[in-house]
Amino acid sequence: MKTFDYTIKDELGIHARPAGLLVKEAKKFTSDCTITKDGKTKKLTQLMMLMSLGVKNGDTVTVSAEGEDEDTAIEALKEFFEKNL
Amino acid sequence: MQCFQGKSVYKGIVLGPVVVLKKNDYQVKRTRTEDPEAEIGRVEKAIEESKAQLQKLYDKALKEVGEASAAIFEVHQMMLEDDDYLEAIQNMIRTESINAEYAVAVTGDNFSEMFASMDDDYMKARAADIKDISERVVRNLSGQGDIDLSSIDPSVIVADDLTPSETVQMDKEKILAFVTVHGSTNSHTAILARMMNIPALIGVPMDLEQLENGMTAVVDGFKGEVIFDPDEETREATLKRMHEEEEKLKLLQELKGEENVTLDGHKINIYANIGSVGDIGYVLENDAGGIGLFRSEFLYLGRDDFPTEEEQFQAYRQAVQMMAGKKVIIRTLDIGADKQVDYFNLGKEDNPALGYRAIRICLKQPDIFKTQLRALLRAAVYGNLSIMYPMITSVEEVQQIYAIVDEVEKELQEQEIQYRIPEQGIMIETPASVMISDRLAEVVDFFSIGTNDLTQYTLAIDRQNEKLDDFYNPHHEAILRMIKMVTDNAHAHGKWAGICGELGADTELTEEFVRMGLDELSVAPSMILKLRKIVREMKVEE
């Protein structure tokens, strides 16, 4: 399993639109991708659940990928967070 | 003739036929199915149809109202691809052998409930989005398709509430006004109404069952009133006012982008008074040079507990960002007197106007004050923010305020939170502050004269007491002399002075104020172009 921590810089946090794009990104891979905030873990393929975490600007989240393509998945997700969030 | 009051979102007046949008689709019936898989197939088909409709709405909104407003339909499409949502629907159909419509409606309610209970205003608002997509799927399931709002005559749209997809698919040319039973000033309907510049009333306690398509309605956004089946007299008066408004607007629009400068070259700033972030639309639309009085009470009123620092910070930051570098003067909390809030537990007073209010509360209960100051100092980083303190009577009060600002600054430094100490000024609204305005000018950055309270305190007249109307003279020489004195004292110390009370918008006095050398007049957004017209047609030297 690969993971990284990330502190959200986007002023609105993970609001609806980036959440949707994040789900699209995560669905490209076969690995199980998850996001954890305050001990609560949600799959990155669950849009509404992801939004329900209410991740705000300044929150630190842990992102993980586990599966055959976990190396490429984690790299892609890292890039996505840095670019969009 | 039936008359209802509501909250006005956009000031305008119109008369026209009514189109009532009644929702019948949420009375979804639960029925048993023998073939759950067939029902699941129906759901899949309805979702595909819904996504295609949303794509069309996205394209239409993109062209008409821009990317930011269109994005909501992209999000709706993504929500319809959500695995949890789809699985919940399928699961319900399989385990309970029920019809597709019912499963979608109940699942939509459940998910929307989850967002409605979240401790975050943005996420709370998403509950409406989930309802919206679920209703769309149900409509497609029952073969109703999209409600066709593009083929109506120009009408007043009356509804329980309007979803974003309903508002955007309407042909803008054909909407005269919106009138809804529900909805908030932050709802999509309100935002779109402001962007489309059409009168809109929300929170109108009317019974849709009593209304019919084709009846006539008068929507008066100035009074916040809707009249169904108006009598002949009302119709004529309305048509006359519509005509007047149109003429006025046409003339004033020509002044947009022009400077507030007299024929002989004297300039004055004309800013806007507002009561919430939602009013900024009017400010921009009327071409104000800035916001001269942003009443921060809106954050405290109409709730059961104090607003958090974060809530305040977001509101102030949004305001300065929307004003993009133009001055935004935020007045700190002015609760008390005629503005009471239960959770402050202020208690009854014999003389509330002379009582525990405004800065007095802030100095006695510094915790409340500090939260607001922290939010203001943080928001100041994002734009041209100024802070204004109300009800000042002495230099000592200003020094006490500065001591608290210092404490707040230290805390922010220690916590390594970004902040900026902005321009700080005071309201001149007590005779005491007028008399010592020379000394106050040494310690503050600007004066803004609050003429409402200043007049009441100077003339010893309670504005709420009708018996005193004959004695009340807003143009009293004492007030005008005070304004002159305050302005001169400010200038002697290189500071600026303005007026943010009602008198500032008094068009009979505009020329006199310019001659006195006032630097700023802050007035209701609708008055800005009217004052600009007077300024541009006058000369300081007679």
mmCIF file of C-alpha atoms in Angstrom, chain B residues 70-438:
data_model
loop_
_atom_site.group_PDB
_atom_site.id
_atom_site.type_symbol
_atom_site.label_atom_id
_atom_site.label_comp_id
_atom_site.label_asym_id
_atom_site.label_seq_id
_atom_site.Cartn_x
_atom_site.Cartn_y
_atom_site.Cartn_z
ATOM 1 C CA ALA B 70 -22.875 26.004 -15.173
ATOM 2 C CA ALA B 71 -20.572 23.844 -13.044
ATOM 3 C CA ILE B 72 -23.503 22.797 -10.885
ATOM 4 C CA PHE B 73 -24.914 20.706 -13.734
ATOM 5 C CA GLU B 74 -21.589 18.974 -14.195
ATOM 6 C CA VAL B 75 -21.655 18.108 -10.501
ATOM 7 C CA HIS B 76 -25.227 16.823 -10.886
ATOM 8 C CA GLN B 77 -24.055 14.488 -13.629
ATOM 9 C CA MET B 78 -21.250 13.225 -11.423
ATOM 10 C CA MET B 79 -23.667 12.656 -8.572
ATOM 11 C CA LEU B 80 -25.750 10.480 -10.854
ATOM 12 C CA GLU B 81 -22.678 8.306 -11.372
ATOM 13 C CA ASP B 82 -22.143 7.855 -7.648
ATOM 14 C CA ASP B 83 -21.862 4.150 -6.854
ATOM 15 C CA ASP B 84 -23.308 4.402 -3.351
ATOM 16 C CA TYR B 85 -26.350 6.228 -4.616
ATOM 17 C CA LEU B 86 -26.916 3.732 -7.443
ATOM 18 C CA GLU B 87 -26.285 0.711 -5.220
ATOM 19 C CA ALA B 88 -28.677 2.006 -2.568
ATOM 20 C CA ILE B 89 -31.411 2.296 -5.184
ATOM 21 C CA GLN B 90 -30.749 -1.163 -6.661
ATOM 22 C CA ASN B 91 -30.518 -2.736 -3.252
ATOM 23 C CA MET B 92 -33.835 -1.277 -2.196
ATOM 24 C CA ILE B 93 -35.589 -2.493 -5.321
ATOM 25 C CA ARG B 94 -34.166 -6.026 -4.926
ATOM 26 C CA THR B 95 -34.678 -6.513 -1.202
ATOM 27 C CA GLU B 96 -38.071 -4.852 -0.918
ATOM 28 C CA SER B 97 -39.441 -5.683 -4.382
ATOM 29 C CA ILE B 98 -40.594 -2.122 -4.891
ATOM 30 C CA ASN B 99 -41.030 0.162 -7.867
ATOM 31 C CA ALA B 100 -38.169 2.250 -9.259
ATOM 32 C CA GLU B 101 -39.820 5.639 -8.589
ATOM 33 C CA TYR B 102 -40.204 4.961 -4.883
ATOM 34 C CA ALA B 103 -36.669 3.613 -4.475
ATOM 35 C CA VAL B 104 -35.163 6.675 -6.169
ATOM 36 C CA ALA B 105 -37.282 9.108 -4.152
ATOM 37 C CA VAL B 106 -36.448 7.486 -0.800
ATOM 38 C CA THR B 107 -32.736 7.143 -1.613
ATOM 39 C CA GLY B 108 -32.664 10.793 -2.678
ATOM 40 C CA ASP B 109 -34.260 11.803 0.634
ATOM 41 C CA ASN B 110 -31.763 9.726 2.617
ATOM 42 C CA PHE B 111 -28.690 11.128 0.919
ATOM 43 C CA SER B 112 -30.036 14.644 1.003
ATOM 44 C CA GLU B 113 -30.690 14.229 4.737
ATOM 45 C CA MET B 114 -27.031 13.310 5.245
ATOM 46 C CA PHE B 115 -25.897 16.628 3.742
ATOM 47 C CA ALA B 116 -28.620 18.671 5.415
ATOM 48 C CA SER B 117 -27.303 17.572 8.819
ATOM 49 C CA MET B 118 -23.698 18.569 8.091
ATOM 50 C CA ASP B 119 -22.074 21.392 10.010
ATOM 51 C CA ASP B 120 -21.090 23.340 6.910
ATOM 52 C CA ASP B 121 -23.284 25.776 4.995
ATOM 53 C CA TYR B 122 -21.834 24.860 1.649
ATOM 54 C CA MET B 123 -22.472 21.154 2.170
ATOM 55 C CA LYS B 124 -25.936 21.854 3.608
ATOM 56 C CA ALA B 125 -26.844 23.558 0.370
ATOM 57 C CA ARG B 126 -25.863 20.375 -1.523
ATOM 58 C CA ALA B 127 -28.898 18.648 0.013
ATOM 59 C CA ALA B 128 -31.004 20.589 -2.514
ATOM 60 C CA ASP B 129 -28.825 19.308 -5.349
ATOM 61 C CA ILE B 130 -29.432 15.698 -4.399
ATOM 62 C CA LYS B 131 -33.176 16.336 -4.206
ATOM 63 C CA ASP B 132 -32.958 17.994 -7.581
ATOM 64 C CA ILE B 133 -31.252 15.049 -9.296
ATOM 65 C CA SER B 134 -33.551 12.531 -7.635
ATOM 66 C CA GLU B 135 -36.634 14.439 -8.746
ATOM 67 C CA ARG B 136 -35.250 14.529 -12.250
ATOM 68 C CA VAL B 137 -34.777 10.764 -12.316
ATOM 69 C CA VAL B 138 -38.297 10.235 -10.965
ATOM 70 C CA ARG B 139 -39.705 12.558 -13.628
ATOM 71 C CA ASN B 140 -37.928 10.597 -16.317
ATOM 72 C CA LEU B 141 -39.155 7.317 -14.834
ATOM 73 C CA SER B 142 -42.739 8.485 -14.951
ATOM 74 C CA GLY B 143 -42.328 9.743 -18.491
ATOM 75 C CA GLN B 144 -42.860 13.401 -17.589
ATOM 76 C CA GLY B 145 -39.496 14.420 -18.999
ATOM 77 C CA ASP B 146 -38.302 17.913 -18.292
ATOM 78 C CA ILE B 147 -40.897 20.515 -17.366
ATOM 79 C CA ASP B 148 -40.927 22.699 -20.421
ATOM 80 C CA LEU B 149 -40.356 26.236 -19.310
ATOM 81 C CA SER B 150 -38.958 27.487 -22.567
ATOM 82 C CA SER B 151 -42.255 27.838 -24.394
ATOM 83 C CA ILE B 152 -44.184 30.118 -22.045
ATOM 84 C CA ASP B 153 -45.238 33.738 -22.576
ATOM 85 C CA PRO B 154 -43.413 36.396 -20.560
ATOM 86 C CA SER B 155 -44.580 35.571 -17.052
ATOM 87 C CA VAL B 156 -44.228 35.885 -13.323
ATOM 88 C CA ILE B 157 -42.972 32.465 -12.193
ATOM 89 C CA VAL B 158 -44.624 31.351 -8.968
ATOM 90 C CA ALA B 159 -43.420 28.193 -7.234
ATOM 91 C CA ASP B 160 -42.833 26.473 -3.939
ATOM 92 C CA ASP B 161 -39.110 26.673 -4.608
ATOM 93 C CA LEU B 162 -37.085 26.591 -7.793
ATOM 94 C CA THR B 163 -34.243 24.210 -8.447
ATOM 95 C CA PRO B 164 -31.205 25.410 -10.368
ATOM 96 C CA SER B 165 -32.149 23.243 -13.313
ATOM 97 C CA GLU B 166 -35.587 24.839 -13.423
ATOM 98 C CA THR B 167 -34.289 28.386 -13.323
ATOM 99 C CA VAL B 168 -31.628 27.948 -15.943
ATOM 100 C CA GLN B 169 -33.783 26.270 -18.539
ATOM 101 C CA MET B 170 -36.227 29.145 -18.490
ATOM 102 C CA ASP B 171 -35.859 31.547 -21.339
ATOM 103 C CA LYS B 172 -34.639 34.716 -19.663
ATOM 104 C CA GLU B 173 -36.519 36.954 -22.062
ATOM 105 C CA LYS B 174 -39.728 35.398 -20.842
ATOM 106 C CA ILE B 175 -39.307 35.718 -17.095
ATOM 107 C CA LEU B 176 -40.703 38.865 -15.553
ATOM 108 C CA ALA B 177 -40.183 37.862 -11.920
ATOM 109 C CA PHE B 178 -39.753 34.971 -9.489
ATOM 110 C CA VAL B 179 -42.006 34.513 -6.467
ATOM 111 C CA THR B 180 -41.360 31.503 -4.237
ATOM 112 C CA VAL B 181 -42.664 30.176 -0.937
ATOM 113 C CA HIS B 182 -39.248 28.882 0.131
ATOM 114 C CA GLY B 183 -35.648 29.563 -0.751
ATOM 115 C CA SER B 184 -32.864 31.533 0.874
ATOM 116 C CA THR B 185 -31.023 34.627 -0.275
ATOM 117 C CA ASN B 186 -28.099 32.296 -0.976
ATOM 118 C CA SER B 187 -30.126 29.877 -3.071
ATOM 119 C CA HIS B 188 -29.464 29.402 -6.747
ATOM 120 C CA THR B 189 -32.774 31.107 -7.514
ATOM 121 C CA ALA B 190 -31.767 34.247 -5.660
ATOM 122 C CA ILE B 191 -28.325 34.309 -7.213
ATOM 123 C CA LEU B 192 -29.664 33.817 -10.704
ATOM 124 C CA ALA B 193 -32.400 36.414 -10.200
ATOM 125 C CA ARG B 194 -29.755 38.974 -9.292
ATOM 126 C CA MET B 195 -27.656 38.041 -12.258
ATOM 127 C CA MET B 196 -30.650 38.212 -14.583
ATOM 128 C CA ASN B 197 -31.759 41.541 -13.034
ATOM 129 C CA ILE B 198 -35.371 40.546 -12.503
ATOM 130 C CA PRO B 199 -37.543 41.195 -9.439
ATOM 131 C CA ALA B 200 -37.670 38.198 -7.130
ATOM 132 C CA LEU B 201 -39.421 37.571 -3.842
ATOM 133 C CA ILE B 202 -38.713 34.605 -1.609
ATOM 134 C CA GLY B 203 -40.333 33.381 1.585
ATOM 135 C CA VAL B 204 -43.791 34.451 0.420
ATOM 136 C CA PRO B 205 -46.489 32.750 2.553
ATOM 137 C CA MET B 206 -48.946 32.055 -0.282
ATOM 138 C CA ASP B 207 -51.013 28.963 -1.034
ATOM 139 C CA LEU B 208 -50.159 27.690 -4.510
ATOM 140 C CA GLU B 209 -53.427 25.767 -4.673
ATOM 141 C CA GLN B 210 -55.316 29.078 -4.629
ATOM 142 C CA LEU B 211 -53.401 30.412 -7.608
ATOM 143 C CA GLU B 212 -53.940 29.699 -11.270
ATOM 144 C CA ASN B 213 -51.974 30.076 -14.440
ATOM 145 C CA GLY B 214 -52.873 33.228 -16.283
ATOM 146 C CA MET B 215 -53.964 35.318 -13.319
ATOM 147 C CA THR B 216 -52.306 38.719 -13.123
ATOM 148 C CA ALA B 217 -49.734 39.567 -10.507
ATOM 149 C CA VAL B 218 -47.849 42.674 -9.463
ATOM 150 C CA VAL B 219 -44.395 41.958 -8.058
ATOM 151 C CA ASP B 220 -42.941 44.926 -6.210
ATOM 152 C CA GLY B 221 -39.363 44.219 -5.194
ATOM 153 C CA PHE B 222 -39.042 47.651 -3.592
ATOM 154 C CA LYS B 223 -41.793 46.932 -1.071
ATOM 155 C CA GLY B 224 -41.227 43.160 -1.008
ATOM 156 C CA GLU B 225 -44.833 42.616 -1.997
ATOM 157 C CA VAL B 226 -46.778 40.521 -4.483
ATOM 158 C CA ILE B 227 -50.397 41.258 -5.368
ATOM 159 C CA PHE B 228 -52.477 38.662 -7.207
ATOM 160 C CA ASP B 229 -55.538 39.837 -9.138
ATOM 161 C CA PRO B 230 -54.777 43.532 -8.592
ATOM 162 C CA ASP B 231 -57.644 46.003 -8.976
ATOM 163 C CA GLU B 232 -57.709 48.549 -11.776
ATOM 164 C CA GLU B 233 -56.193 51.272 -9.595
ATOM 165 C CA THR B 234 -53.222 49.109 -8.580
ATOM 166 C CA ARG B 235 -52.651 48.019 -12.183
ATOM 167 C CA GLU B 236 -52.513 51.574 -13.420
ATOM 168 C CA ALA B 237 -50.266 52.713 -10.590
ATOM 169 C CA THR B 238 -47.946 49.789 -11.303
ATOM 170 C CA LEU B 239 -47.740 50.448 -15.024
ATOM 171 C CA LYS B 240 -46.918 54.054 -14.253
ATOM 172 C CA ARG B 241 -44.183 53.057 -11.830
ATOM 173 C CA MET B 242 -42.745 50.511 -14.274
ATOM 174 C CA HIS B 243 -42.534 53.244 -16.851
ATOM 175 C CA GLU B 244 -40.912 55.655 -14.402
ATOM 176 C CA GLU B 245 -38.374 53.069 -13.269
ATOM 177 C CA GLU B 246 -37.494 52.297 -16.840
ATOM 178 C CA GLU B 247 -36.956 55.954 -17.698
ATOM 179 C CA LYS B 248 -34.919 56.558 -14.579
ATOM 180 C CA LEU B 249 -32.752 53.555 -15.179
ATOM 181 C CA LYS B 250 -32.133 54.501 -18.767
ATOM 182 C CA LEU B 251 -30.969 57.976 -17.808
ATOM 183 C CA LEU B 252 -28.877 56.850 -14.892
ATOM 184 C CA GLN B 253 -27.240 53.963 -16.716
ATOM 185 C CA GLU B 254 -25.491 56.501 -18.878
ATOM 186 C CA LEU B 255 -23.619 57.662 -15.780
ATOM 187 C CA LYS B 256 -22.021 54.284 -15.136
ATOM 188 C CA GLY B 257 -18.269 54.413 -15.387
ATOM 189 C CA GLU B 258 -18.278 58.205 -15.020
ATOM 190 C CA GLU B 259 -16.461 59.988 -12.186
ATOM 191 C CA ASN B 260 -18.141 61.763 -9.280
ATOM 192 C CA VAL B 261 -16.687 65.115 -10.210
ATOM 193 C CA THR B 262 -18.248 68.590 -10.244
ATOM 194 C CA LEU B 263 -18.176 70.883 -13.247
ATOM 195 C CA ASP B 264 -15.301 72.744 -11.612
ATOM 196 C CA GLY B 265 -13.283 69.628 -10.868
ATOM 197 C CA HIS B 266 -14.044 68.743 -7.213
ATOM 198 C CA LYS B 267 -14.268 65.024 -6.559
ATOM 199 C CA ILE B 268 -16.177 63.040 -3.955
ATOM 200 C CA ASN B 269 -16.357 59.304 -3.324
ATOM 201 C CA ILE B 270 -19.817 57.791 -3.476
ATOM 202 C CA TYR B 271 -19.916 54.433 -1.717
ATOM 203 C CA ALA B 272 -22.684 52.001 -0.856
ATOM 204 C CA ASN B 273 -24.285 50.971 2.458
ATOM 205 C CA ILE B 274 -25.035 47.270 2.639
ATOM 206 C CA GLY B 275 -26.297 44.754 5.152
ATOM 207 C CA SER B 276 -24.992 41.456 3.832
ATOM 208 C CA VAL B 277 -22.646 39.865 1.345
ATOM 209 C CA GLY B 278 -25.699 39.222 -0.816
ATOM 210 C CA ASP B 279 -26.095 42.968 -1.382
ATOM 211 C CA ILE B 280 -22.758 43.278 -3.161
ATOM 212 C CA GLY B 281 -24.506 42.516 -6.445
ATOM 213 C CA TYR B 282 -26.373 45.832 -6.116
ATOM 214 C CA VAL B 283 -23.151 47.613 -5.241
ATOM 215 C CA LEU B 284 -21.428 46.477 -8.410
ATOM 216 C CA GLU B 285 -24.486 46.960 -10.546
ATOM 217 C CA ASN B 286 -24.836 50.572 -9.454
ATOM 218 C CA ASP B 287 -21.161 51.267 -9.984
ATOM 219 C CA ALA B 288 -20.312 52.250 -6.398
ATOM 220 C CA GLY B 289 -16.719 53.271 -5.750
ATOM 221 C CA GLY B 290 -16.631 51.076 -2.663
ATOM 222 C CA ILE B 291 -18.616 50.005 0.384
ATOM 223 C CA GLY B 292 -18.792 52.800 2.950
ATOM 224 C CA LEU B 293 -20.837 50.931 5.528
ATOM 225 C CA PHE B 294 -21.010 47.161 5.728
ATOM 226 C CA ARG B 295 -23.242 46.421 8.696
ATOM 227 C CA SER B 296 -21.839 43.287 10.270
ATOM 228 C CA GLU B 297 -25.023 42.637 12.305
ATOM 229 C CA PHE B 298 -26.417 40.350 9.622
ATOM 230 C CA LEU B 299 -23.951 37.728 10.832
ATOM 231 C CA TYR B 300 -25.398 37.908 14.335
ATOM 232 C CA LEU B 301 -29.120 38.350 13.668
ATOM 233 C CA GLY B 302 -31.626 35.591 13.017
ATOM 234 C CA ARG B 303 -29.740 32.768 14.747
ATOM 235 C CA ASP B 304 -29.450 31.256 18.234
ATOM 236 C CA ASP B 305 -25.727 31.487 18.862
ATOM 237 C CA PHE B 306 -22.704 33.625 18.080
ATOM 238 C CA PRO B 307 -21.232 33.283 14.585
ATOM 239 C CA THR B 308 -17.831 31.598 14.590
ATOM 240 C CA GLU B 309 -14.618 33.320 13.567
ATOM 241 C CA GLU B 310 -14.518 31.140 10.467
ATOM 242 C CA GLU B 311 -18.057 32.100 9.369
ATOM 243 C CA GLN B 312 -17.239 35.766 9.801
ATOM 244 C CA PHE B 313 -13.884 35.443 8.065
ATOM 245 C CA GLN B 314 -15.507 33.770 5.047
ATOM 246 C CA ALA B 315 -18.143 36.526 4.781
ATOM 247 C CA TYR B 316 -15.652 39.401 5.076
ATOM 248 C CA ARG B 317 -13.169 37.781 2.742
ATOM 249 C CA GLN B 318 -15.868 37.141 0.162
ATOM 250 C CA ALA B 319 -16.898 40.808 0.389
ATOM 251 C CA VAL B 320 -13.407 42.230 -0.140
ATOM 252 C CA GLN B 321 -12.650 39.753 -2.896
ATOM 253 C CA MET B 322 -15.866 40.537 -4.754
ATOM 254 C CA MET B 323 -15.070 44.246 -4.499
ATOM 255 C CA ALA B 324 -11.664 43.528 -6.044
ATOM 256 C CA GLY B 325 -9.462 46.224 -4.511
ATOM 257 C CA LYS B 326 -12.202 48.786 -3.894
ATOM 258 C CA LYS B 327 -12.608 49.977 -0.313
ATOM 259 C CA VAL B 328 -14.859 47.907 1.972
ATOM 260 C CA ILE B 329 -15.541 49.553 5.355
ATOM 261 C CA ILE B 330 -16.889 47.025 7.817
ATOM 262 C CA ARG B 331 -18.569 48.364 10.923
ATOM 263 C CA THR B 332 -18.050 46.201 13.982
ATOM 264 C CA LEU B 333 -21.013 44.802 15.839
ATOM 265 C CA ASP B 334 -23.778 47.360 16.450
ATOM 266 C CA ILE B 335 -26.258 45.348 18.496
ATOM 267 C CA GLY B 336 -28.468 46.849 21.202
ATOM 268 C CA ALA B 337 -31.009 49.688 21.141
ATOM 269 C CA ASP B 338 -33.447 48.790 18.340
ATOM 270 C CA LYS B 339 -31.487 45.683 17.296
ATOM 271 C CA GLN B 340 -31.942 42.964 19.897
ATOM 272 C CA VAL B 341 -30.540 39.462 19.761
ATOM 273 C CA ASP B 342 -31.742 36.899 22.293
ATOM 274 C CA TYR B 343 -28.476 35.039 22.845
ATOM 275 C CA PHE B 344 -26.683 38.247 23.869
ATOM 276 C CA ASN B 345 -28.972 38.288 26.945
ATOM 277 C CA LEU B 346 -28.873 42.060 27.091
ATOM 278 C CA GLY B 347 -31.900 42.464 29.291
ATOM 279 C CA LYS B 348 -34.479 45.246 29.285
ATOM 280 C CA GLU B 349 -33.384 48.846 29.585
ATOM 281 C CA ASP B 350 -35.384 52.007 30.239
ATOM 282 C CA ASN B 351 -33.401 53.917 27.664
ATOM 283 C CA PRO B 352 -31.984 51.495 25.124
ATOM 284 C CA ALA B 353 -30.765 54.231 22.757
ATOM 285 C CA LEU B 354 -28.685 55.588 25.621
ATOM 286 C CA GLY B 355 -27.842 52.140 26.879
ATOM 287 C CA TYR B 356 -25.650 49.093 26.596
ATOM 288 C CA ARG B 357 -25.022 48.829 22.881
ATOM 289 C CA ALA B 358 -22.466 48.671 20.070
ATOM 290 C CA ILE B 359 -18.860 49.343 21.143
ATOM 291 C CA ARG B 360 -19.929 49.329 24.782
ATOM 292 C CA ILE B 361 -20.843 45.655 24.522
ATOM 293 C CA CYS B 362 -17.579 44.967 22.691
ATOM 294 C CA LEU B 363 -15.447 46.628 25.367
ATOM 295 C CA LYS B 364 -17.304 44.961 28.247
ATOM 296 C CA GLN B 365 -17.388 41.537 26.612
ATOM 297 C CA PRO B 366 -14.065 41.438 24.753
ATOM 298 C CA ASP B 367 -14.445 37.761 23.836
ATOM 299 C CA ILE B 368 -17.238 38.618 21.413
ATOM 300 C CA PHE B 369 -15.213 41.538 20.055
ATOM 301 C CA LYS B 370 -11.985 39.562 19.667
ATOM 302 C CA THR B 371 -13.630 36.905 17.531
ATOM 303 C CA GLN B 372 -14.843 39.593 15.155
ATOM 304 C CA LEU B 373 -11.486 41.395 15.127
ATOM 305 C CA ARG B 374 -9.612 38.177 14.369
ATOM 306 C CA ALA B 375 -11.906 37.513 11.418
ATOM 307 C CA LEU B 376 -11.492 41.103 10.177
ATOM 308 C CA LEU B 377 -7.689 41.155 10.484
ATOM 309 C CA ARG B 378 -7.467 37.833 8.660
ATOM 310 C CA ALA B 379 -9.837 38.945 5.884
ATOM 311 C CA ALA B 380 -7.887 42.218 5.461
ATOM 312 C CA VAL B 381 -5.145 40.204 3.752
ATOM 313 C CA TYR B 382 -7.479 39.558 0.830
ATOM 314 C CA GLY B 383 -8.376 43.113 -0.149
ATOM 315 C CA ASN B 384 -8.967 46.752 0.707
ATOM 316 C CA LEU B 385 -10.737 46.314 4.039
ATOM 317 C CA SER B 386 -11.227 49.049 6.645
ATOM 318 C CA ILE B 387 -12.669 48.670 10.140
ATOM 319 C CA MET B 388 -15.093 51.187 11.613
ATOM 320 C CA TYR B 389 -16.065 51.326 15.315
ATOM 321 C CA PRO B 390 -19.561 52.607 16.238
ATOM 322 C CA MET B 391 -20.846 54.766 19.157
ATOM 323 C CA ILE B 392 -17.529 56.307 20.180
ATOM 324 C CA THR B 393 -17.633 59.084 22.797
ATOM 325 C CA SER B 394 -14.010 59.423 23.928
ATOM 326 C CA VAL B 395 -10.338 59.040 23.022
ATOM 327 C CA GLU B 396 -9.994 56.527 25.884
ATOM 328 C CA GLU B 397 -12.481 54.196 24.186
ATOM 329 C CA VAL B 398 -10.402 54.261 21.031
ATOM 330 C CA GLN B 399 -7.289 53.451 23.059
ATOM 331 C CA GLN B 400 -9.065 50.546 24.744
ATOM 332 C CA ILE B 401 -10.023 49.247 21.306
ATOM 333 C CA TYR B 402 -6.426 49.513 20.090
ATOM 334 C CA ALA B 403 -5.239 47.581 23.150
ATOM 335 C CA ILE B 404 -7.612 44.746 22.214
ATOM 336 C CA VAL B 405 -6.503 44.913 18.573
ATOM 337 C CA ASP B 406 -2.900 44.580 19.833
ATOM 338 C CA GLU B 407 -3.801 41.466 21.807
ATOM 339 C CA VAL B 408 -5.499 39.961 18.779
ATOM 340 C CA GLU B 409 -2.482 40.777 16.635
ATOM 341 C CA LYS B 410 -0.125 39.029 19.083
ATOM 342 C CA GLU B 411 -2.328 35.937 19.137
ATOM 343 C CA LEU B 412 -2.383 35.779 15.353
ATOM 344 C CA GLN B 413 1.384 36.203 15.219
ATOM 345 C CA GLU B 414 1.936 33.417 17.725
ATOM 346 C CA GLN B 415 -0.365 31.116 15.811
ATOM 347 C CA GLU B 416 1.363 32.086 12.554
ATOM 348 C CA ILE B 417 -1.921 33.056 10.960
ATOM 349 C CA GLN B 418 -1.801 35.563 8.109
ATOM 350 C CA TYR B 419 -3.279 38.960 8.969
ATOM 351 C CA ARG B 420 -3.017 42.645 8.180
ATOM 352 C CA ILE B 421 -3.787 45.682 10.362
ATOM 353 C CA PRO B 422 -6.119 47.683 8.133
ATOM 354 C CA GLU B 423 -7.238 51.314 8.172
ATOM 355 C CA GLN B 424 -9.285 51.933 11.355
ATOM 356 C CA GLY B 425 -11.856 54.687 11.731
ATOM 357 C CA ILE B 426 -14.834 55.580 13.857
ATOM 358 C CA MET B 427 -18.466 56.509 13.459
ATOM 359 C CA ILE B 428 -19.243 60.024 14.598
ATOM 360 C CA GLU B 429 -22.748 59.629 15.957
ATOM 361 C CA THR B 430 -22.658 61.170 19.428
ATOM 362 C CA PRO B 431 -22.483 64.921 20.100
ATOM 363 C CA ALA B 432 -19.520 64.158 22.393
ATOM 364 C CA SER B 433 -17.468 62.749 19.530
ATOM 365 C CA VAL B 434 -18.259 65.831 17.436
ATOM 366 C CA MET B 435 -17.048 68.177 20.138
ATOM 367 C CA ILE B 436 -13.735 66.327 20.569
ATOM 368 C CA SER B 437 -13.327 65.413 16.905
ATOM 369 C CA ASP B 438 -10.074 67.406 16.825
#
